[in-house]
Amino acid sequence: MAKQNRVPLSILDLVPVSEGMTRKQALDNSVEVAKVADQTGYNRYWVAEHHGSLAFMASATSLLLGRAAEHTSRIRLGSGGVMMPNHTPLMVAEYYGTLATLYPDRIDLGLGRAPGTDPVTAAALNRGQADLRSFGRDVQELANYLADADPNEYATQVRGAEAGALGLPFAPERPLTRVRAIPGQGTKVPLWMLGSSTGGAKVAAKLGLPFSFASHFAPAAMDAALSIYRADFECESPTKQIEKPYAMAGINVMVAPTQEEAEFLYTTSLQMQSRIRRGRAGQLPAPTHDLEGTLGPAEASLVRHLPSVSAIGTPDQVTEKMQAFVDEFALDELIVICYAYDPQLRLRSLRMLSEAWFG
């Protein structure tokens, strides 16, 4: 298998916290992941927005990405994604426009429809669940904020924002004709659509955006979603970012020198999935040699067979599974998710994977 045919490889981080670890340590570990990604050939380092979680510290994605940018020099950084029900398009444009102004040509903006949390926390975020139609409008509004300015829209008089900054009253006879995202306007931050169903695929196709599918936890609709996305892609959409469909998909990985060690380390993820499935909060547990004894035979069997796309094993075993996944769905890029109780073993896994994938 020719390694020159490998698709780009990226990393999705939720900033996990292991048992016995402080939240500050988890945030520091995320910087180390970004640095390793930057040094070893990964294409992107993305952070997924989640709220109210004891296991994941990824609630303020723009802050985490700004910190990662300060410690990296090459890799693209982005949200995987910003959950639009939680934010106004203007605020997203300002936050990510600021990042794009500070770090030109390095920022991505992945967008999702879910709130990224439980219903009670979602209600506290004050935006609520977005249906496809309102979500599509939000994305179009966001794209407009990030587009180039109309050269005729500016006037010489002081506008409301400047007047407010100087403590002067705003002159009502001189109203703004357009809301502007500054910084943000003119940065044209690349937009991505995220999804775990056909809904996100339809929006991505209609708006002409690249599409990232969450096959690492919801693979059931992947074939249908990618078929819809590719068949319905509108290359003439005013919001288009690309000329033809571009599909990325997620895959859980754990790479170790032996298959036995990789499977042992992956029991941390399986235990975490069990806790989440049963509604139990908690941080990443230590791996176990006796998953059946830890969870019980029925629960252990269930979590081993939960729908997901995973590649666990030695570098050669994992890359073979990944390449088969790429070939089966004609993917343009892969984004990997890797959890480990020991953050150093997580970094080792990502280094070993990069070396094996790129050669």
Coordinates of N, CA and C in Angstrom, one line a residue, residues 191 306 329:
L191 N -15.4 27.5 6.8 CA -16.4 26.9 7.6 C -16.5 25.4 7.2
L306 N -20.9 -1.4 21.1 CA -21.6 -0.1 20.8 C -21.2 0.3 19.4
F329 N -15.3 4.4 2.1 CA -16.2 5.5 2.0 C -15.6 6.7 1.2

